Amino acid sequence: MELTPKGRQAVKAVRNLAILLAVLAIGYFAIRAWGPSSKDGKLTIGGTSGKPDLVLAYNTFTGVEGIVLMNGGMDPNENSELYKNYGIKLQIKQMDAVKDTRSGLHAGDLDLVYCTTDALPVEMGSGSELRSDDVVQIMQVNQSHGADAIVVRKGIDEVSNLKGKKVAYAVGTASHTLLLNVLETSNMKMSDIDGYQVADGVEAANAFKNGQCDAALVWAPDDEDCVAASAGSKVLVSSAVASQIIADGLLVKKTVLDQKRAVITKLVKAWLQGNAKINTDAAAKKEANALFAKGFKFPEDIAAKSADKVYFSTFGDNVNFFGLNSTYTGMTGERMYGRMAVKYTEIGLAKSPAPWRNISDPSVIQELMNDQAFANDAKQGAVKPEAFQPATQEIKTQQAQSSKIVKLEFPVNSAQLTEDNIVTLDREVKELIQGFEKAYVRVEGNTDNTGQAKTNERLSLDRANAVVNYLVSEQHLDKNKFIVIGNGSKKPVAGCEGNQDEACKARNRRTEFQFIWKKPGETE
């Protein structure tokens, strides 16, 4: 039977449809057999189409540059090292409002968000959203090595000069952490200053430049602008000196970590590789600055200055940070978090913060420890502790920028440290000195005027040496970091020059820890 013209057209259409369906079926099964797939066997579409594997939120801070470099920018990128080497499509979102990142994490719109370990106790109080969501820190991203600073006006030359001054700072942030630690080096508290609360470091810098405060906690490179804007102004101290008190980290819900463990582990590995590139390769650092500037809409020259004041953490740093290196005696995450949990609780910002073991998860770093080629890469080694040269006579005698008085009770005519002395040193001094990693510390022993002057001088020197020997031998601090002085009764405290009563004598029997972080003649 011969088909009509319409019938022939219908048959042709059916035949073409059958051919198309056959081609699609062959393509589908070829992709299933040879194409990229996720661990659970679901089809993964290559390139930049489709939903990203992970969504990361970070604030406008160059400390994120390691993963921006590996991702080739902010958006999923099939030409990036992250995609080519690990098959990960990552979306990086710029979010400067902390509350927005936490809300996004809670809602499931974000997989990973930034934090600062030092200020995390403020967010980990009982009943907090992060705590209710079982959020944990899984990585140290970077360390502030100058990115946070205190700028001051003319006439403020040491920490004690901040007393009664108006100081601008952002509450419960890394800036606040720096302020609390700096005040502690001079036995000062927040109540000793006139606190001026602002939203962030940028607002603090503007307040300083507009003459609204005497000092401000700012971010690099705003510190340079502040100094230039006001004659006689200077940087009193920065995290270039206090290099072990502020560190950025990566937060994730435990449920998300469990669901996406494989891809998150790959992301952390890639991020650490990006960090190592920036630390060791000038060209990679320049590329990272450019990518960050483009993605975060930030001037590239300013990004470069900011990145110079950041240390990008490696795998070795993370092993130390999470307490996985039994020989490491420096600032672990537990010490950093625990120390600031106490401080933020004391001023009412932290409400019964969870212990470190409940809000940290080292399992990703532990898994990477099994990757021998990666773990043994020299570029992934931990940053080396500051090596001090013996103090010159000029440094030994120069004016300290800060002085902390600690009461140590020694037995009569003895320089033997008691158990109470050791507890006091561990509580009040050890971690503070570790935090101010780049500062010399002059330890001065002082007595009252009881007994002979020469005997008192020798005894005070022996006691100061006993303190330093403990910190060096037990806490593994560099002996060259310390300057040891025995004053005897020659330096009584103001108002007690005559040792006129028992109260004054008790005040004069003291040990001072004087922090020296400026070279002779240095003004900023």
PDB file of C-alpha atoms in Angstrom, residues 73-346:
ATOM      1  CA  GLY A  73      38.077  33.405  41.332  1.00  0.00           C
ATOM      2  CA  MET A  74      34.733  33.412  43.078  1.00  0.00           C
ATOM      3  CA  ASP A  75      32.607  31.251  40.787  1.00  0.00           C
ATOM      4  CA  PRO A  76      32.784  27.557  39.857  1.00  0.00           C
ATOM      5  CA  ASN A  77      35.486  27.310  37.216  1.00  0.00           C
ATOM      6  CA  GLU A  78      36.242  24.264  35.069  1.00  0.00           C
ATOM      7  CA  ASN A  79      39.652  25.745  34.219  1.00  0.00           C
ATOM      8  CA  SER A  80      40.701  26.072  37.861  1.00  0.00           C
ATOM      9  CA  GLU A  81      43.123  23.821  39.713  1.00  0.00           C
ATOM     10  CA  LEU A  82      40.350  23.061  42.170  1.00  0.00           C
ATOM     11  CA  TYR A  83      38.160  21.610  39.414  1.00  0.00           C
ATOM     12  CA  LYS A  84      40.888  20.003  37.328  1.00  0.00           C
ATOM     13  CA  ASN A  85      42.614  18.304  40.259  1.00  0.00           C
ATOM     14  CA  TYR A  86      39.665  17.618  42.545  1.00  0.00           C
ATOM     15  CA  GLY A  87      36.516  17.951  40.435  1.00  0.00           C
ATOM     16  CA  ILE A  88      35.058  20.505  42.843  1.00  0.00           C
ATOM     17  CA  LYS A  89      32.694  23.255  41.780  1.00  0.00           C
ATOM     18  CA  LEU A  90      32.992  25.930  44.474  1.00  0.00           C
ATOM     19  CA  GLN A  91      30.968  29.103  44.829  1.00  0.00           C
ATOM     20  CA  ILE A  92      32.584  31.770  47.027  1.00  0.00           C
ATOM     21  CA  LYS A  93      30.255  34.454  48.342  1.00  0.00           C
ATOM     22  CA  GLN A  94      31.382  37.794  49.736  1.00  0.00           C
ATOM     23  CA  MET A  95      29.619  38.325  53.073  1.00  0.00           C
ATOM     24  CA  ASP A  96      30.874  40.927  55.519  1.00  0.00           C
ATOM     25  CA  ALA A  97      27.964  40.717  57.963  1.00  0.00           C
ATOM     26  CA  VAL A  98      28.728  37.869  60.356  1.00  0.00           C
ATOM     27  CA  LYS A  99      25.041  37.383  61.174  1.00  0.00           C
ATOM     28  CA  ASP A 100      24.272  36.760  57.480  1.00  0.00           C
ATOM     29  CA  THR A 101      26.881  34.013  57.267  1.00  0.00           C
ATOM     30  CA  ARG A 102      25.488  32.347  60.389  1.00  0.00           C
ATOM     31  CA  SER A 103      21.915  32.600  59.099  1.00  0.00           C
ATOM     32  CA  GLY A 104      22.979  31.116  55.771  1.00  0.00           C
ATOM     33  CA  LEU A 105      24.750  28.270  57.510  1.00  0.00           C
ATOM     34  CA  HIS A 106      21.683  27.615  59.671  1.00  0.00           C
ATOM     35  CA  ALA A 107      19.321  27.620  56.669  1.00  0.00           C
ATOM     36  CA  GLY A 108      21.539  25.337  54.615  1.00  0.00           C
ATOM     37  CA  ASP A 109      22.248  27.958  51.952  1.00  0.00           C
ATOM     38  CA  LEU A 110      25.938  27.935  52.895  1.00  0.00           C
ATOM     39  CA  ASP A 111      28.158  24.925  53.540  1.00  0.00           C
ATOM     40  CA  LEU A 112      31.210  26.671  54.985  1.00  0.00           C
ATOM     41  CA  VAL A 113      31.778  30.040  56.663  1.00  0.00           C
ATOM     42  CA  TYR A 114      34.702  31.890  58.195  1.00  0.00           C
ATOM     43  CA  CYS A 115      35.335  32.609  61.854  1.00  0.00           C
ATOM     44  CA  THR A 116      38.139  33.859  64.065  1.00  0.00           C
ATOM     45  CA  THR A 117      39.074  31.232  66.628  1.00  0.00           C
ATOM     46  CA  ASP A 118      39.923  33.863  69.224  1.00  0.00           C
ATOM     47  CA  ALA A 119      36.469  35.498  69.096  1.00  0.00           C
ATOM     48  CA  LEU A 120      34.534  32.257  68.604  1.00  0.00           C
ATOM     49  CA  PRO A 121      33.695  31.910  72.334  1.00  0.00           C
ATOM     50  CA  VAL A 122      31.352  34.897  71.927  1.00  0.00           C
ATOM     51  CA  GLU A 123      29.286  32.847  69.453  1.00  0.00           C
ATOM     52  CA  MET A 124      29.482  29.509  71.243  1.00  0.00           C
ATOM     53  CA  GLY A 125      27.538  30.356  74.384  1.00  0.00           C
ATOM     54  CA  SER A 126      24.726  28.210  75.729  1.00  0.00           C
ATOM     55  CA  GLY A 127      21.645  28.475  73.524  1.00  0.00           C
ATOM     56  CA  SER A 128      23.495  30.095  70.607  1.00  0.00           C
ATOM     57  CA  GLU A 129      22.532  29.187  67.054  1.00  0.00           C
ATOM     58  CA  LEU A 130      25.997  27.877  66.184  1.00  0.00           C
ATOM     59  CA  ARG A 131      25.998  25.633  69.216  1.00  0.00           C
ATOM     60  CA  SER A 132      22.450  24.396  68.561  1.00  0.00           C
ATOM     61  CA  ASP A 133      23.405  23.600  64.968  1.00  0.00           C
ATOM     62  CA  ASP A 134      26.431  21.543  66.084  1.00  0.00           C
ATOM     63  CA  VAL A 135      28.839  23.763  64.152  1.00  0.00           C
ATOM     64  CA  VAL A 136      32.548  22.888  64.385  1.00  0.00           C
ATOM     65  CA  GLN A 137      35.848  24.406  63.269  1.00  0.00           C
ATOM     66  CA  ILE A 138      37.716  22.070  60.932  1.00  0.00           C
ATOM     67  CA  MET A 139      40.645  24.183  59.712  1.00  0.00           C
ATOM     68  CA  GLN A 140      42.905  27.100  60.558  1.00  0.00           C
ATOM     69  CA  VAL A 141      42.909  29.280  57.441  1.00  0.00           C
ATOM     70  CA  ASN A 142      45.399  32.013  58.346  1.00  0.00           C
ATOM     71  CA  GLN A 143      47.091  33.923  61.134  1.00  0.00           C
ATOM     72  CA  SER A 144      47.096  37.686  61.555  1.00  0.00           C
ATOM     73  CA  HIS A 145      50.717  38.841  61.375  1.00  0.00           C
ATOM     74  CA  GLY A 146      50.111  42.584  61.257  1.00  0.00           C
ATOM     75  CA  ALA A 147      46.607  42.710  59.782  1.00  0.00           C
ATOM     76  CA  ASP A 148      45.205  44.037  63.083  1.00  0.00           C
ATOM     77  CA  ALA A 149      46.671  47.131  64.751  1.00  0.00           C
ATOM     78  CA  ILE A 150      46.136  49.820  67.369  1.00  0.00           C
ATOM     79  CA  VAL A 151      46.750  53.326  66.048  1.00  0.00           C
ATOM     80  CA  VAL A 152      47.211  56.116  68.589  1.00  0.00           C
ATOM     81  CA  ARG A 153      47.640  59.875  68.674  1.00  0.00           C
ATOM     82  CA  LYS A 154      50.746  61.774  69.662  1.00  0.00           C
ATOM     83  CA  GLY A 155      51.664  61.373  73.311  1.00  0.00           C
ATOM     84  CA  ILE A 156      50.491  57.772  73.646  1.00  0.00           C
ATOM     85  CA  ASP A 157      53.814  55.965  73.725  1.00  0.00           C
ATOM     86  CA  GLU A 158      53.054  52.948  75.893  1.00  0.00           C
ATOM     87  CA  VAL A 159      50.028  50.872  76.777  1.00  0.00           C
ATOM     88  CA  SER A 160      49.492  52.516  80.166  1.00  0.00           C
ATOM     89  CA  ASN A 161      48.937  55.836  78.348  1.00  0.00           C
ATOM     90  CA  LEU A 162      45.633  54.425  77.049  1.00  0.00           C
ATOM     91  CA  LYS A 163      44.116  54.798  80.512  1.00  0.00           C
ATOM     92  CA  GLY A 164      41.077  57.059  80.306  1.00  0.00           C
ATOM     93  CA  LYS A 165      41.498  57.504  76.543  1.00  0.00           C
ATOM     94  CA  LYS A 166      38.695  57.041  74.026  1.00  0.00           C
ATOM     95  CA  VAL A 167      39.429  53.849  72.081  1.00  0.00           C
ATOM     96  CA  ALA A 168      37.360  52.753  69.061  1.00  0.00           C
ATOM     97  CA  TYR A 169      36.936  49.008  68.560  1.00  0.00           C
ATOM     98  CA  ALA A 170      34.490  46.452  67.131  1.00  0.00           C
ATOM     99  CA  VAL A 171      32.944  44.364  69.908  1.00  0.00           C
ATOM    100  CA  GLY A 172      33.522  40.612  69.978  1.00  0.00           C
ATOM    101  CA  THR A 173      35.863  40.579  66.988  1.00  0.00           C
ATOM    102  CA  ALA A 174      39.565  39.990  66.387  1.00  0.00           C
ATOM    103  CA  SER A 175      40.062  43.707  67.067  1.00  0.00           C
ATOM    104  CA  HIS A 176      38.563  43.256  70.515  1.00  0.00           C
ATOM    105  CA  THR A 177      40.841  40.244  71.060  1.00  0.00           C
ATOM    106  CA  LEU A 178      43.913  42.349  70.308  1.00  0.00           C
ATOM    107  CA  LEU A 179      42.720  45.127  72.622  1.00  0.00           C
ATOM    108  CA  LEU A 180      42.084  42.759  75.545  1.00  0.00           C
ATOM    109  CA  ASN A 181      45.506  41.151  75.185  1.00  0.00           C
ATOM    110  CA  VAL A 182      47.343  44.451  74.867  1.00  0.00           C
ATOM    111  CA  LEU A 183      45.637  45.840  77.957  1.00  0.00           C
ATOM    112  CA  GLU A 184      46.602  42.717  79.877  1.00  0.00           C
ATOM    113  CA  THR A 185      50.296  43.372  79.239  1.00  0.00           C
ATOM    114  CA  SER A 186      49.876  46.437  81.459  1.00  0.00           C
ATOM    115  CA  ASN A 187      47.530  44.997  84.127  1.00  0.00           C
ATOM    116  CA  MET A 188      44.679  46.979  82.556  1.00  0.00           C
ATOM    117  CA  LYS A 189      41.045  46.117  81.881  1.00  0.00           C
ATOM    118  CA  MET A 190      38.329  47.450  79.592  1.00  0.00           C
ATOM    119  CA  SER A 191      37.083  49.600  82.466  1.00  0.00           C
ATOM    120  CA  ASP A 192      40.390  51.502  82.380  1.00  0.00           C
ATOM    121  CA  ILE A 193      39.642  52.966  78.941  1.00  0.00           C
ATOM    122  CA  ASP A 194      36.758  54.928  77.453  1.00  0.00           C
ATOM    123  CA  GLY A 195      35.487  52.332  74.999  1.00  0.00           C
ATOM    124  CA  TYR A 196      33.907  53.589  71.782  1.00  0.00           C
ATOM    125  CA  GLN A 197      32.067  50.749  70.059  1.00  0.00           C
ATOM    126  CA  VAL A 198      31.907  50.622  66.260  1.00  0.00           C
ATOM    127  CA  ALA A 199      30.774  48.085  63.661  1.00  0.00           C
ATOM    128  CA  ASP A 200      34.157  47.111  62.244  1.00  0.00           C
ATOM    129  CA  GLY A 201      37.763  48.109  61.629  1.00  0.00           C
ATOM    130  CA  VAL A 202      36.840  50.396  58.742  1.00  0.00           C
ATOM    131  CA  GLU A 203      34.485  52.425  60.934  1.00  0.00           C
ATOM    132  CA  ALA A 204      37.149  52.550  63.662  1.00  0.00           C
ATOM    133  CA  ALA A 205      39.652  53.933  61.148  1.00  0.00           C
ATOM    134  CA  ASN A 206      37.188  56.585  60.004  1.00  0.00           C
ATOM    135  CA  ALA A 207      36.511  57.585  63.604  1.00  0.00           C
ATOM    136  CA  PHE A 208      40.242  58.018  64.180  1.00  0.00           C
ATOM    137  CA  LYS A 209      40.787  60.031  61.009  1.00  0.00           C
ATOM    138  CA  ASN A 210      37.801  62.243  61.867  1.00  0.00           C
ATOM    139  CA  GLY A 211      39.171  62.999  65.328  1.00  0.00           C
ATOM    140  CA  GLN A 212      36.428  61.131  67.201  1.00  0.00           C
ATOM    141  CA  CYS A 213      38.786  59.029  69.339  1.00  0.00           C
ATOM    142  CA  ASP A 214      42.311  58.914  70.768  1.00  0.00           C
ATOM    143  CA  ALA A 215      43.079  55.386  69.589  1.00  0.00           C
ATOM    144  CA  ALA A 216      41.484  52.833  67.282  1.00  0.00           C
ATOM    145  CA  LEU A 217      41.649  49.134  66.517  1.00  0.00           C
ATOM    146  CA  VAL A 218      41.964  48.996  62.730  1.00  0.00           C
ATOM    147  CA  TRP A 219      42.753  46.618  59.875  1.00  0.00           C
ATOM    148  CA  ALA A 220      45.718  46.829  57.533  1.00  0.00           C
ATOM    149  CA  PRO A 221      46.333  48.802  55.444  1.00  0.00           C
ATOM    150  CA  ASP A 222      44.020  51.350  57.142  1.00  0.00           C
ATOM    151  CA  ASP A 223      46.667  51.707  59.848  1.00  0.00           C
ATOM    152  CA  GLU A 224      48.909  53.451  57.315  1.00  0.00           C
ATOM    153  CA  ASP A 225      46.119  55.838  56.301  1.00  0.00           C
ATOM    154  CA  CYS A 226      45.388  56.682  59.945  1.00  0.00           C
ATOM    155  CA  VAL A 227      49.024  57.472  60.697  1.00  0.00           C
ATOM    156  CA  ALA A 228      49.274  59.635  57.581  1.00  0.00           C
ATOM    157  CA  ALA A 229      46.060  61.502  58.407  1.00  0.00           C
ATOM    158  CA  SER A 230      47.087  62.782  61.835  1.00  0.00           C
ATOM    159  CA  ALA A 231      50.457  64.371  62.634  1.00  0.00           C
ATOM    160  CA  GLY A 232      52.343  62.497  65.330  1.00  0.00           C
ATOM    161  CA  SER A 233      50.097  59.456  65.154  1.00  0.00           C
ATOM    162  CA  LYS A 234      51.636  55.985  65.120  1.00  0.00           C
ATOM    163  CA  VAL A 235      50.957  52.280  65.445  1.00  0.00           C
ATOM    164  CA  LEU A 236      51.290  51.453  69.129  1.00  0.00           C
ATOM    165  CA  VAL A 237      51.265  47.698  68.526  1.00  0.00           C
ATOM    166  CA  SER A 238      49.931  45.236  65.979  1.00  0.00           C
ATOM    167  CA  SER A 239      49.526  41.526  65.436  1.00  0.00           C
ATOM    168  CA  ALA A 240      52.918  41.609  63.735  1.00  0.00           C
ATOM    169  CA  VAL A 241      54.192  41.510  67.335  1.00  0.00           C
ATOM    170  CA  ALA A 242      51.246  39.662  68.875  1.00  0.00           C
ATOM    171  CA  SER A 243      51.321  37.094  66.079  1.00  0.00           C
ATOM    172  CA  GLN A 244      49.837  34.178  68.004  1.00  0.00           C
ATOM    173  CA  ILE A 245      46.558  35.577  69.290  1.00  0.00           C
ATOM    174  CA  ILE A 246      44.371  35.966  66.163  1.00  0.00           C
ATOM    175  CA  ALA A 247      43.616  33.270  63.590  1.00  0.00           C
ATOM    176  CA  ASP A 248      40.865  32.697  61.021  1.00  0.00           C
ATOM    177  CA  GLY A 249      39.134  29.344  60.800  1.00  0.00           C
ATOM    178  CA  LEU A 250      36.570  27.421  58.781  1.00  0.00           C
ATOM    179  CA  LEU A 251      33.190  26.426  60.245  1.00  0.00           C
ATOM    180  CA  VAL A 252      30.779  23.725  59.086  1.00  0.00           C
ATOM    181  CA  LYS A 253      27.775  21.915  60.528  1.00  0.00           C
ATOM    182  CA  LYS A 254      28.576  18.388  61.678  1.00  0.00           C
ATOM    183  CA  THR A 255      25.710  17.078  59.556  1.00  0.00           C
ATOM    184  CA  VAL A 256      27.117  18.737  56.427  1.00  0.00           C
ATOM    185  CA  LEU A 257      30.609  17.457  57.232  1.00  0.00           C
ATOM    186  CA  ASP A 258      29.231  13.931  57.496  1.00  0.00           C
ATOM    187  CA  GLN A 259      27.252  14.239  54.259  1.00  0.00           C
ATOM    188  CA  LYS A 260      30.030  15.883  52.232  1.00  0.00           C
ATOM    189  CA  ARG A 261      33.149  14.632  53.993  1.00  0.00           C
ATOM    190  CA  ALA A 262      34.959  13.498  50.842  1.00  0.00           C
ATOM    191  CA  VAL A 263      34.536  16.763  48.953  1.00  0.00           C
ATOM    192  CA  ILE A 264      35.235  18.922  52.035  1.00  0.00           C
ATOM    193  CA  THR A 265      38.458  17.013  52.717  1.00  0.00           C
ATOM    194  CA  LYS A 266      39.541  17.628  49.123  1.00  0.00           C
ATOM    195  CA  LEU A 267      38.651  21.304  49.465  1.00  0.00           C
ATOM    196  CA  VAL A 268      40.751  21.696  52.626  1.00  0.00           C
ATOM    197  CA  LYS A 269      43.696  19.976  50.933  1.00  0.00           C
ATOM    198  CA  ALA A 270      43.411  22.269  47.920  1.00  0.00           C
ATOM    199  CA  TRP A 271      43.072  25.315  50.174  1.00  0.00           C
ATOM    200  CA  LEU A 272      46.248  24.406  52.051  1.00  0.00           C
ATOM    201  CA  GLN A 273      48.023  23.960  48.721  1.00  0.00           C
ATOM    202  CA  GLY A 274      46.868  27.426  47.691  1.00  0.00           C
ATOM    203  CA  ASN A 275      48.126  28.848  50.977  1.00  0.00           C
ATOM    204  CA  ALA A 276      51.523  27.220  50.471  1.00  0.00           C
ATOM    205  CA  LYS A 277      51.747  28.680  46.964  1.00  0.00           C
ATOM    206  CA  ILE A 278      51.148  32.184  48.306  1.00  0.00           C
ATOM    207  CA  ASN A 279      53.711  31.692  51.084  1.00  0.00           C
ATOM    208  CA  THR A 280      56.443  30.480  48.728  1.00  0.00           C
ATOM    209  CA  ASP A 281      55.761  31.815  45.218  1.00  0.00           C
ATOM    210  CA  ALA A 282      55.716  35.557  44.505  1.00  0.00           C
ATOM    211  CA  ALA A 283      53.963  35.062  41.157  1.00  0.00           C
ATOM    212  CA  ALA A 284      51.224  32.980  42.772  1.00  0.00           C
ATOM    213  CA  LYS A 285      50.790  35.621  45.469  1.00  0.00           C
ATOM    214  CA  LYS A 286      50.433  38.338  42.845  1.00  0.00           C
ATOM    215  CA  GLU A 287      47.849  36.258  40.985  1.00  0.00           C
ATOM    216  CA  ALA A 288      45.966  35.615  44.227  1.00  0.00           C
ATOM    217  CA  ASN A 289      45.904  39.343  44.991  1.00  0.00           C
ATOM    218  CA  ALA A 290      44.512  40.084  41.535  1.00  0.00           C
ATOM    219  CA  LEU A 291      41.821  37.396  41.776  1.00  0.00           C
ATOM    220  CA  PHE A 292      40.823  38.569  45.240  1.00  0.00           C
ATOM    221  CA  ALA A 293      40.689  42.205  44.125  1.00  0.00           C
ATOM    222  CA  LYS A 294      38.476  41.325  41.175  1.00  0.00           C
ATOM    223  CA  GLY A 295      36.173  39.012  43.093  1.00  0.00           C
ATOM    224  CA  PHE A 296      35.772  41.158  46.194  1.00  0.00           C
ATOM    225  CA  LYS A 297      35.757  44.454  44.245  1.00  0.00           C
ATOM    226  CA  PHE A 298      38.787  45.685  46.136  1.00  0.00           C
ATOM    227  CA  PRO A 299      41.752  47.817  44.960  1.00  0.00           C
ATOM    228  CA  GLU A 300      44.561  45.453  43.989  1.00  0.00           C
ATOM    229  CA  ASP A 301      47.348  47.561  45.502  1.00  0.00           C
ATOM    230  CA  ILE A 302      45.559  47.640  48.849  1.00  0.00           C
ATOM    231  CA  ALA A 303      44.905  43.903  48.633  1.00  0.00           C
ATOM    232  CA  ALA A 304      48.640  43.344  48.160  1.00  0.00           C
ATOM    233  CA  LYS A 305      49.480  45.429  51.235  1.00  0.00           C
ATOM    234  CA  SER A 306      46.903  43.570  53.305  1.00  0.00           C
ATOM    235  CA  ALA A 307      48.123  40.143  52.176  1.00  0.00           C
ATOM    236  CA  ASP A 308      51.659  41.055  53.250  1.00  0.00           C
ATOM    237  CA  LYS A 309      50.372  41.159  56.839  1.00  0.00           C
ATOM    238  CA  VAL A 310      48.756  37.723  56.732  1.00  0.00           C
ATOM    239  CA  TYR A 311      50.380  34.346  57.229  1.00  0.00           C
ATOM    240  CA  PHE A 312      48.580  31.671  55.205  1.00  0.00           C
ATOM    241  CA  SER A 313      48.356  28.532  57.327  1.00  0.00           C
ATOM    242  CA  THR A 314      49.755  25.237  56.057  1.00  0.00           C
ATOM    243  CA  PHE A 315      49.015  21.601  56.803  1.00  0.00           C
ATOM    244  CA  GLY A 316      51.783  21.576  59.422  1.00  0.00           C
ATOM    245  CA  ASP A 317      50.262  24.607  61.121  1.00  0.00           C
ATOM    246  CA  ASN A 318      46.928  22.797  61.268  1.00  0.00           C
ATOM    247  CA  VAL A 319      48.493  19.688  62.765  1.00  0.00           C
ATOM    248  CA  ASN A 320      49.921  21.897  65.514  1.00  0.00           C
ATOM    249  CA  PHE A 321      46.731  23.909  65.871  1.00  0.00           C
ATOM    250  CA  PHE A 322      44.547  20.866  66.484  1.00  0.00           C
ATOM    251  CA  GLY A 323      46.972  19.363  69.000  1.00  0.00           C
ATOM    252  CA  LEU A 324      48.002  16.499  66.714  1.00  0.00           C
ATOM    253  CA  ASN A 325      51.742  17.094  67.223  1.00  0.00           C
ATOM    254  CA  SER A 326      52.728  15.875  70.689  1.00  0.00           C
ATOM    255  CA  THR A 327      55.996  17.851  70.600  1.00  0.00           C
ATOM    256  CA  TYR A 328      54.368  21.210  69.851  1.00  0.00           C
ATOM    257  CA  THR A 329      54.204  23.557  72.843  1.00  0.00           C
ATOM    258  CA  GLY A 330      53.018  26.721  71.100  1.00  0.00           C
ATOM    259  CA  MET A 331      49.578  28.283  70.698  1.00  0.00           C
ATOM    260  CA  THR A 332      47.122  25.516  69.847  1.00  0.00           C
ATOM    261  CA  GLY A 333      43.504  26.144  69.003  1.00  0.00           C
ATOM    262  CA  GLU A 334      42.476  24.867  72.410  1.00  0.00           C
ATOM    263  CA  ARG A 335      44.759  27.374  74.149  1.00  0.00           C
ATOM    264  CA  MET A 336      43.741  30.282  71.935  1.00  0.00           C
ATOM    265  CA  TYR A 337      40.025  29.555  72.261  1.00  0.00           C
ATOM    266  CA  GLY A 338      40.179  28.639  75.943  1.00  0.00           C
ATOM    267  CA  ARG A 339      42.148  31.726  76.895  1.00  0.00           C
ATOM    268  CA  MET A 340      39.727  34.051  75.134  1.00  0.00           C
ATOM    269  CA  ALA A 341      36.709  32.145  76.454  1.00  0.00           C
ATOM    270  CA  VAL A 342      37.828  33.216  79.927  1.00  0.00           C
ATOM    271  CA  LYS A 343      38.397  36.827  78.868  1.00  0.00           C
ATOM    272  CA  TYR A 344      35.131  37.233  76.971  1.00  0.00           C
ATOM    273  CA  THR A 345      33.247  35.579  79.833  1.00  0.00           C
ATOM    274  CA  GLU A 346      34.817  38.019  82.310  1.00  0.00           C
TER     275      GLU A 346
END
